PDB file of C-alpha atoms in Angstrom:
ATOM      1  CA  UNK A   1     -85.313  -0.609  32.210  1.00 64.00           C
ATOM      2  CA  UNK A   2     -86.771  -3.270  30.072  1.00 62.00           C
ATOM      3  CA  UNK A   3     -87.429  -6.429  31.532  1.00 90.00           C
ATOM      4  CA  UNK A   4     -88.912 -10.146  31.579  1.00 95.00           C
ATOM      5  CA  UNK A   5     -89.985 -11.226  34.666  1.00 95.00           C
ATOM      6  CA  UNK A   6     -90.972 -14.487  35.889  1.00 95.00           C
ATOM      7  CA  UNK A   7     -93.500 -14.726  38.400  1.00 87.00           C
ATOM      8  CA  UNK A   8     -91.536 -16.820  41.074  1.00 90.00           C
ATOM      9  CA  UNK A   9     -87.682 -17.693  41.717  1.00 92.00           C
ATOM     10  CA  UNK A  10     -88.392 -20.720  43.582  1.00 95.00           C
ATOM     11  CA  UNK A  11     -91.196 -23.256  43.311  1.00 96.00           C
ATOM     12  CA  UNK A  12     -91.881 -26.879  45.230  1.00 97.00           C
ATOM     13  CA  UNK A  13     -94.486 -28.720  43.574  1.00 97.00           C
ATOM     14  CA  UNK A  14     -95.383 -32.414  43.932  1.00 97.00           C
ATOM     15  CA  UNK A  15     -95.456 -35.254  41.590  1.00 98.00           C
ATOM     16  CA  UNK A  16     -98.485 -35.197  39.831  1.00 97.00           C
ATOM     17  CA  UNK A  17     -99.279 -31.745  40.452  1.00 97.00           C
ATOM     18  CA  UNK A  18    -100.107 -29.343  37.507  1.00 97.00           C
ATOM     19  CA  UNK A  19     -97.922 -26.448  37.453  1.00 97.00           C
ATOM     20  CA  UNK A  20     -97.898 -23.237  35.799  1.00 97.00           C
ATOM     21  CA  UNK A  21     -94.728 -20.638  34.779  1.00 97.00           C
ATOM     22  CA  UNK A  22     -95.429 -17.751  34.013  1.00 96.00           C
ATOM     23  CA  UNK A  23     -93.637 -14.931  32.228  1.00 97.00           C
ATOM     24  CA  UNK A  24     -93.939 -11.423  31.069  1.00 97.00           C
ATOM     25  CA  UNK A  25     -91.904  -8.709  29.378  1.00 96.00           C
ATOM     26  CA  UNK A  26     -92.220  -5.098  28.554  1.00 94.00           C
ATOM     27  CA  UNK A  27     -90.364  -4.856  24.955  1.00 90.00           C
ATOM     28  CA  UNK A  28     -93.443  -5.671  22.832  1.00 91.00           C
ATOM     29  CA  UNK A  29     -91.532  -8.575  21.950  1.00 90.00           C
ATOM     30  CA  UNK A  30     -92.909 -10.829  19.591  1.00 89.00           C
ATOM     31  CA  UNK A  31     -90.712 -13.731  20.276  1.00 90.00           C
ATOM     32  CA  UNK A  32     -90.829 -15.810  23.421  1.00 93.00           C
ATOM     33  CA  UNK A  33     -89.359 -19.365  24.669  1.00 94.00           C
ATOM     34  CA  UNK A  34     -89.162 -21.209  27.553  1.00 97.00           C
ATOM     35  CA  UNK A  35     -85.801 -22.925  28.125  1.00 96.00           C
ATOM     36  CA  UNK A  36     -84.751 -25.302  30.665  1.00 96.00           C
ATOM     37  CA  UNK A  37     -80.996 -25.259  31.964  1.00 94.00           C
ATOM     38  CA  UNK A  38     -79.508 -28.823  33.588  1.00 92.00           C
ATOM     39  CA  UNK A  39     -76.004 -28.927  34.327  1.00 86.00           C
ATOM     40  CA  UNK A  40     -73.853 -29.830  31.866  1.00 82.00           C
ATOM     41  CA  UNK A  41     -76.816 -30.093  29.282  1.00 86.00           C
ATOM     42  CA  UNK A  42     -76.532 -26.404  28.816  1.00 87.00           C
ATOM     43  CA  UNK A  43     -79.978 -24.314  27.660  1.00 91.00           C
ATOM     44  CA  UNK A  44     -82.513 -26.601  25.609  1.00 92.00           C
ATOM     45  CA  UNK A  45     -85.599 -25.251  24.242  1.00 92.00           C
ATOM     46  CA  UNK A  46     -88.642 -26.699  25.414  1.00 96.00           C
ATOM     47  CA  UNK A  47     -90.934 -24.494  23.396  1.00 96.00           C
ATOM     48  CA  UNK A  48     -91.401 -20.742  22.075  1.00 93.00           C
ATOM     49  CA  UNK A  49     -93.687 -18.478  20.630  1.00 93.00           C
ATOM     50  CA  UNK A  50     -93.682 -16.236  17.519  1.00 89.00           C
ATOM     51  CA  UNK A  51     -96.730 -14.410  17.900  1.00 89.00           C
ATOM     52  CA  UNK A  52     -99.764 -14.487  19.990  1.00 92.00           C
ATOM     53  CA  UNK A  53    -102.027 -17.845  20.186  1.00 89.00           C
ATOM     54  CA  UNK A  54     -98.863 -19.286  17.932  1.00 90.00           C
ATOM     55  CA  UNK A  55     -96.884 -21.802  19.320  1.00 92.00           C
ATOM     56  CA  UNK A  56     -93.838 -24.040  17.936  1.00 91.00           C
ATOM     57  CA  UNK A  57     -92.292 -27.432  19.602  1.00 93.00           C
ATOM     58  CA  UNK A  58     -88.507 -26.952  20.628  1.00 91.00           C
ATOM     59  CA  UNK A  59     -86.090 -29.960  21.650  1.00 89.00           C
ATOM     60  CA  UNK A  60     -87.417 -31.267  24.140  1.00 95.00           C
ATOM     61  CA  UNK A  61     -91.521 -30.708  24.562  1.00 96.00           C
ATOM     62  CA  UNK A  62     -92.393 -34.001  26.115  1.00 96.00           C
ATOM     63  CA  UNK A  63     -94.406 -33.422  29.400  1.00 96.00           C
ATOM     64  CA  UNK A  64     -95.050 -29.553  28.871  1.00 98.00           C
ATOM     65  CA  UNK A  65     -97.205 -27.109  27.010  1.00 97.00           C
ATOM     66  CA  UNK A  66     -97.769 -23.714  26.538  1.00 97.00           C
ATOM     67  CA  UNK A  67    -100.020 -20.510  26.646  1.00 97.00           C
ATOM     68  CA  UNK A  68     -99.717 -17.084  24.996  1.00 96.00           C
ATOM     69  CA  UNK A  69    -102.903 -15.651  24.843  1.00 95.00           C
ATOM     70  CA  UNK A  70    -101.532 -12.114  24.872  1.00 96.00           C
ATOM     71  CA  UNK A  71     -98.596 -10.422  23.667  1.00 95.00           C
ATOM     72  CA  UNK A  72     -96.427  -9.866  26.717  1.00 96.00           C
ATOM     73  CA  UNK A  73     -96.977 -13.417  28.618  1.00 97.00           C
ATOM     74  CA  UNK A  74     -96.150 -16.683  27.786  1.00 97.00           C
ATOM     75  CA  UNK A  75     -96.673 -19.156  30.122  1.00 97.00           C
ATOM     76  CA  UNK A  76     -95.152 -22.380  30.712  1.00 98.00           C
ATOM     77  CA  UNK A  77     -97.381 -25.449  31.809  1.00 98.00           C
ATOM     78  CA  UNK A  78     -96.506 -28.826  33.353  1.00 97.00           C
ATOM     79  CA  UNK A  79     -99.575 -30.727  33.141  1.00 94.00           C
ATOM     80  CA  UNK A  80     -98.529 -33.740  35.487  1.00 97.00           C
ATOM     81  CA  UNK A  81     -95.210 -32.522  36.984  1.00 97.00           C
ATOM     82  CA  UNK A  82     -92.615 -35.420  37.697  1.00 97.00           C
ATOM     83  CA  UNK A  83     -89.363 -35.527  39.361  1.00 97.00           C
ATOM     84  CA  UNK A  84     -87.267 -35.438  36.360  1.00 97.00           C
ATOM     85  CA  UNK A  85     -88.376 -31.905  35.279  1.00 98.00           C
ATOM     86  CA  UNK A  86     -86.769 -30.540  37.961  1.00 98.00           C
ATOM     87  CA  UNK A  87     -84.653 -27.820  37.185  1.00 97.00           C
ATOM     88  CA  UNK A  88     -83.905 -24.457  36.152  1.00 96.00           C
ATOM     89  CA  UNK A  89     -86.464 -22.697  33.607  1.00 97.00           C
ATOM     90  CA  UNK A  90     -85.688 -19.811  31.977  1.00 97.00           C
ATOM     91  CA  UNK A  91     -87.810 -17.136  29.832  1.00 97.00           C
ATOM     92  CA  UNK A  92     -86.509 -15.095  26.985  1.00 94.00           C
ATOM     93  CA  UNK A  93     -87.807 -13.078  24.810  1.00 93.00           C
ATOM     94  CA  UNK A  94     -86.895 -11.169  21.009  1.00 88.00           C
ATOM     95  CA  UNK A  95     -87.680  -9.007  18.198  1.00 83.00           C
ATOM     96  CA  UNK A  96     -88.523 -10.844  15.176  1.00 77.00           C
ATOM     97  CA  UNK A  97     -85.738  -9.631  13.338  1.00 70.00           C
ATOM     98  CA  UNK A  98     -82.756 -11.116  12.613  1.00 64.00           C
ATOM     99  CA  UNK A  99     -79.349 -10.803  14.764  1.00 65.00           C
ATOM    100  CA  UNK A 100     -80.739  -9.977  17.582  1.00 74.00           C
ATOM    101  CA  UNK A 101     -80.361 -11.059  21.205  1.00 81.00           C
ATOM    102  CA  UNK A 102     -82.925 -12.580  23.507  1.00 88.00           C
ATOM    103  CA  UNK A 103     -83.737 -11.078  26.946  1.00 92.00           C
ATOM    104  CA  UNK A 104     -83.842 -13.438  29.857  1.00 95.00           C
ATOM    105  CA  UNK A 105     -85.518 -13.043  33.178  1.00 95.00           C
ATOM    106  CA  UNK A 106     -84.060 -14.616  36.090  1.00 93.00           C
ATOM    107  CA  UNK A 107     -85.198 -17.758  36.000  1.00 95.00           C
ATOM    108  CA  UNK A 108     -87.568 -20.154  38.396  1.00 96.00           C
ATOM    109  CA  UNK A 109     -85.961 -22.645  40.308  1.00 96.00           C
ATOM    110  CA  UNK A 110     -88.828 -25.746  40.072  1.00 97.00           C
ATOM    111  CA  UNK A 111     -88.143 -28.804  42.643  1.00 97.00           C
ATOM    112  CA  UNK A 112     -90.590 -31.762  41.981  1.00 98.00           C
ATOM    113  CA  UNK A 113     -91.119 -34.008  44.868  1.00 97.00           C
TER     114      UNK A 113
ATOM    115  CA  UNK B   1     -80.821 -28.933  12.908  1.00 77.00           C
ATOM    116  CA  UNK B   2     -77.748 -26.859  14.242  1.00 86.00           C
ATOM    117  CA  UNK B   3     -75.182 -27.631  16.770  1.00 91.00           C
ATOM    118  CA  UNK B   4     -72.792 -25.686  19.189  1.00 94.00           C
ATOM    119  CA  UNK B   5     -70.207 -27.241  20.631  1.00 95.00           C
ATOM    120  CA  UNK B   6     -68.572 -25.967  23.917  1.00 96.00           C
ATOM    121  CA  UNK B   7     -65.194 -25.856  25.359  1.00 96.00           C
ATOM    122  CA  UNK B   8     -63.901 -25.759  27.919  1.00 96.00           C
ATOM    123  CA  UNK B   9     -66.528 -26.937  30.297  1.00 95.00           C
ATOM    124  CA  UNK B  10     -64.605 -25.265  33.396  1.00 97.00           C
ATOM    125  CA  UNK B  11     -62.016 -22.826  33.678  1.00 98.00           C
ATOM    126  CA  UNK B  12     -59.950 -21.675  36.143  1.00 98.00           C
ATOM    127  CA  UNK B  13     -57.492 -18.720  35.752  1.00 97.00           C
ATOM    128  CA  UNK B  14     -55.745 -16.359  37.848  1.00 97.00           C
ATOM    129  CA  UNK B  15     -56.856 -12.899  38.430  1.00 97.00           C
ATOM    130  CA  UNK B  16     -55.330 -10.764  35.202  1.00 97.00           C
ATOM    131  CA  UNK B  17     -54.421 -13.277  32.891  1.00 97.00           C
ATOM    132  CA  UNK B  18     -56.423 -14.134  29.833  1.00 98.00           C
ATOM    133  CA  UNK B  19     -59.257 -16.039  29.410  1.00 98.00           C
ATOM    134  CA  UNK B  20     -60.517 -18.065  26.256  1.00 98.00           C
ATOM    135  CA  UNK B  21     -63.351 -20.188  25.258  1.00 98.00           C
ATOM    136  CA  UNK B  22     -64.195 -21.914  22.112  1.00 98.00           C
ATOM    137  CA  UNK B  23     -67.319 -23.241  20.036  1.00 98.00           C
ATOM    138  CA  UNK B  24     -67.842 -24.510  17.186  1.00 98.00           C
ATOM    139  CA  UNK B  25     -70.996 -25.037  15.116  1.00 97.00           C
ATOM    140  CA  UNK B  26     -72.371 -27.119  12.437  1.00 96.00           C
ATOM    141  CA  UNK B  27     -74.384 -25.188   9.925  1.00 92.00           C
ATOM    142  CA  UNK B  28     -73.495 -22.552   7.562  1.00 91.00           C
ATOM    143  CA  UNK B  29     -76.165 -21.270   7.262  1.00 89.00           C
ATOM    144  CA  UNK B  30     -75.737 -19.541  11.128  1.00 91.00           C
ATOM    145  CA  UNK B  31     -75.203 -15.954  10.914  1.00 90.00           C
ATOM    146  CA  UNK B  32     -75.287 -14.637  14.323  1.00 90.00           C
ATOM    147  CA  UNK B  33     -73.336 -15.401  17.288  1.00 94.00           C
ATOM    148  CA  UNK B  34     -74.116 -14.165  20.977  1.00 94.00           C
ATOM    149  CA  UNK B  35     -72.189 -14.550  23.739  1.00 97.00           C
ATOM    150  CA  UNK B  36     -74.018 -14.706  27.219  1.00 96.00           C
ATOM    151  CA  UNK B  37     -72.874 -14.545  30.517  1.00 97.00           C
ATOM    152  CA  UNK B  38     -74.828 -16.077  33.570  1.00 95.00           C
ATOM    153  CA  UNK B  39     -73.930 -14.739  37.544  1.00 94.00           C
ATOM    154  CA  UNK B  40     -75.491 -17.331  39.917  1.00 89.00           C
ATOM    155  CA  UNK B  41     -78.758 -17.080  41.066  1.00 84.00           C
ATOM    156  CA  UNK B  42     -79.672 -14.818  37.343  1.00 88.00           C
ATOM    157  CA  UNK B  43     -80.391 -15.309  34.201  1.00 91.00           C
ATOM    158  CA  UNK B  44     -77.932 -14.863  31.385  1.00 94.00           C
ATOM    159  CA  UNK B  45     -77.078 -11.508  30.076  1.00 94.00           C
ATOM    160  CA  UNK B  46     -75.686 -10.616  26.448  1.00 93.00           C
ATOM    161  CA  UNK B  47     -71.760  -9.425  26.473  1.00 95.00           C
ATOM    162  CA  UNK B  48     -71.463  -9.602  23.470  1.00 95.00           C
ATOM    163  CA  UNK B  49     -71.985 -10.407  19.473  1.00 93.00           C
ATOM    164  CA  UNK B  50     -71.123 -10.672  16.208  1.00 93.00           C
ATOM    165  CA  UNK B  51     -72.635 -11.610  13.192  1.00 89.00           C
ATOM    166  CA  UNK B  52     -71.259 -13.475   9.959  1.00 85.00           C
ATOM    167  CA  UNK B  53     -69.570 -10.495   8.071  1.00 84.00           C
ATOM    168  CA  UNK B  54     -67.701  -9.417  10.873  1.00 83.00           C
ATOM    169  CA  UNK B  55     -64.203 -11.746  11.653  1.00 90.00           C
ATOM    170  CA  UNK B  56     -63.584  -9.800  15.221  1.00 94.00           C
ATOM    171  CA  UNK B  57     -64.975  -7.351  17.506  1.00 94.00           C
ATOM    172  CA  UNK B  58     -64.145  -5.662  21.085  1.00 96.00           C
ATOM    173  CA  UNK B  59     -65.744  -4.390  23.712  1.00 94.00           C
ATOM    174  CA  UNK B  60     -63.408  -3.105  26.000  1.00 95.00           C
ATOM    175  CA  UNK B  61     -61.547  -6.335  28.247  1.00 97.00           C
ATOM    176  CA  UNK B  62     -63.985  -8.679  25.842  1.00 98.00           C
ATOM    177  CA  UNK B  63     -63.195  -9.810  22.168  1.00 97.00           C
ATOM    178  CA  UNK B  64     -65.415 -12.218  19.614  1.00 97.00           C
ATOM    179  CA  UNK B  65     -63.343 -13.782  16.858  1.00 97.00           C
ATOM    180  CA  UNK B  66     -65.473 -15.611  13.994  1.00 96.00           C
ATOM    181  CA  UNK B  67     -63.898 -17.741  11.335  1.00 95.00           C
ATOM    182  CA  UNK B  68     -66.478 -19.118   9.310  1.00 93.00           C
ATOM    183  CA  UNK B  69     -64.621 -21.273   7.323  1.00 94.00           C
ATOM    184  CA  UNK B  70     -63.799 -23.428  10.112  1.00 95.00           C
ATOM    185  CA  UNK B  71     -67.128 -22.694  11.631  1.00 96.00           C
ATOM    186  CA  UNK B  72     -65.684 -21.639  15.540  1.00 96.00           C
ATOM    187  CA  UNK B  73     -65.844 -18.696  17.339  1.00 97.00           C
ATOM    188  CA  UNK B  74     -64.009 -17.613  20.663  1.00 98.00           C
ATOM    189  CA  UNK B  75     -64.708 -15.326  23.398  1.00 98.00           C
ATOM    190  CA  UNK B  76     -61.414 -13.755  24.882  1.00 98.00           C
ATOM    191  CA  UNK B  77     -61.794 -12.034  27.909  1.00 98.00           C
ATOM    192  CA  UNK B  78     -58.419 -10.122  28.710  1.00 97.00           C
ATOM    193  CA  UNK B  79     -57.325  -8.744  32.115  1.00 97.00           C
ATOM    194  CA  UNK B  80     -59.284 -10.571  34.316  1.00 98.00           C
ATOM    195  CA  UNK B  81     -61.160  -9.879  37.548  1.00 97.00           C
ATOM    196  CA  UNK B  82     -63.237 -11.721  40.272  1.00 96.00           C
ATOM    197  CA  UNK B  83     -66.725 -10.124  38.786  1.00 96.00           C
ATOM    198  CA  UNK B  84     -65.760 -11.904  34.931  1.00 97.00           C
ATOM    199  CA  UNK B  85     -66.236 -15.239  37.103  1.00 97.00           C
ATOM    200  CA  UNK B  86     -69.603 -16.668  35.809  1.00 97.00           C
ATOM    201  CA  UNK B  87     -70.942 -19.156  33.651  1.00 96.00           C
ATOM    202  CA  UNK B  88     -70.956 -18.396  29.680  1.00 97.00           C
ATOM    203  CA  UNK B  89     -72.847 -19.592  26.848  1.00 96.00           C
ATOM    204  CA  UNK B  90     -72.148 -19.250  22.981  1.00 96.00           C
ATOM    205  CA  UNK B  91     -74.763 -19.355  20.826  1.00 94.00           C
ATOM    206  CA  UNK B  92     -75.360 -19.925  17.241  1.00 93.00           C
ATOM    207  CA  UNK B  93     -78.682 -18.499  15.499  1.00 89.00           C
ATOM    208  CA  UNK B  94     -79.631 -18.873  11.667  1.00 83.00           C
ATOM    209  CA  UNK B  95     -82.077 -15.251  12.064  1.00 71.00           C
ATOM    210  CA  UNK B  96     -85.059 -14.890  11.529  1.00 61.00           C
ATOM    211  CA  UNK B  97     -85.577 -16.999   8.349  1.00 61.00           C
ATOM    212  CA  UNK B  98     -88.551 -19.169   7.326  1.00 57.00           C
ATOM    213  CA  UNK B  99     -89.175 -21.820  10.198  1.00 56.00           C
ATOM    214  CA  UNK B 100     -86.674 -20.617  12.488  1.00 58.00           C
ATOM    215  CA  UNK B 101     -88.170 -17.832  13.842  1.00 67.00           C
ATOM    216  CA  UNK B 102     -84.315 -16.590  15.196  1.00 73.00           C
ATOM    217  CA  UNK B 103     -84.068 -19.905  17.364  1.00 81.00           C
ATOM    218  CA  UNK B 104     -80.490 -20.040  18.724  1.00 88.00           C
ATOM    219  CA  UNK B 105     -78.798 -23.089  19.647  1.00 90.00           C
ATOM    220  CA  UNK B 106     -76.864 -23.052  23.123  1.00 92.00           C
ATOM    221  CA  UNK B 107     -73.603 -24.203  23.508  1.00 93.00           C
ATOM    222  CA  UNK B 108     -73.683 -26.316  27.003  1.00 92.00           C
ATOM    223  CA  UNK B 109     -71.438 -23.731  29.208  1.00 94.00           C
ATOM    224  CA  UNK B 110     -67.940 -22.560  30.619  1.00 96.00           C
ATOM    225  CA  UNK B 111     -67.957 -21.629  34.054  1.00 96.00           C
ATOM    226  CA  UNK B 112     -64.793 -19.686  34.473  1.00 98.00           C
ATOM    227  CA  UNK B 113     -63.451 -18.983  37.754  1.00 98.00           C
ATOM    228  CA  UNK B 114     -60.961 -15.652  38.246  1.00 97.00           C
ATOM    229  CA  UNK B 115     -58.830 -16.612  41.579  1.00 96.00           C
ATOM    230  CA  UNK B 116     -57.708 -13.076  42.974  1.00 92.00           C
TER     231      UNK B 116
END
């Protein structure tokens, strides 16, 4: 069963902290994004990645920054966590071609205290 | 840049009625249009699709209608049980053309909620 995985479900971190998401999937992918999800606000794209070492800004970058220095991981960094990026992050990940859907993984739960 | 609109934000239904949500979205040029559903505690799961030369498609209790004109699409979900409650998100992508890299834009969420 093909999968993206993200390395933990639930994280506590404190302000200040640097903090690191990781994520992996088994589809050869060559897309990958990091989303956040905030109630009400829906999913919005912090950043993704079309190909290895190649990254693009989403919506809302501010405060984060990413790695994918191979093919199946992308990883998701918060280089001075604060309290207002805590949330819900989700990975996905896609073929390049057109029309077709992402795979998510499950999703890490971040609290920033 | 593209935008989905949403609606409802939450509803409730009894168990097998119908169920409907709508979105709408702002650019044309979108040609693809997912329709993901999340279960607490995972992350969200594709139901369903349909892409911009197709007005309707089914999946057994779930339907997609697409008008393009008007730029909206619906999800029906007919006959419904306990499991279909969930949150769902629509989604709008443009494919995989020159700077987009098959981006798609999120509406913000139903949660539906099937009352046995």
């Amino acid at each position: 069963d093909v999968k993206v995985t993200q390395s933990s479900r639930y994280l506590v971190k404190r302000t200040g902290e640097k903090v690191f998401l990781e994520c992996v999937q088994d589809m050869d992918h060559e897309n990958m994004f990091w989303y956040r999800q905030d109630p009400g606000l829906g999913l919005r794209l912090i950043y993704f990645s079309y190909d290895v070492k190649m990254k693009e800004k989403g919506d809302i970058p501010e405060g984060y920054s990413v790695s994918r220095e191979k093919k199946e991981r992308f990883s998701l960094i918060l280089e001075s966590a604060s309290t207002n990026q805590t949330s819900m992050y989700l990975c996905a990940s896609s073929t390049r071609g057109s029309g077709y859907g992402y795979t998510f993984g499950s999703g890490t739960r971040l609290t920033v205290v | 840049g593209e935008n989905v609109e949403q609606h409802p934000s939450t509803l409730s239904v009894q168990e097998g009625d119908s169920a409907v949500i709508k979105c709408t979205y702002s650019d044309s040029a979108s040609n693809y249009f997912p329709w993901y559903k999340q279960e607490l505690g995972k992350g969200p799961q594709l139901i369903i699709d349909i892409r911009s030369n197709v007005g309707e498609k089914k999946d057994q209790r779930i339907a997609v209608t697409l008008n393009k004109t008007a730029k909206h699409f619906s999800l029906h979900i007919t006959e419904t049980q306990p499991e279909d409650s969930a949150v769902y998100f629509c989604a709008a992508s443009m494919g995989a053309v020159v700077d987009n890299f098959n981006k798609f834009y999120f509406g913000s969420g139903t949660k539906l909620n099937v009352k046995p």
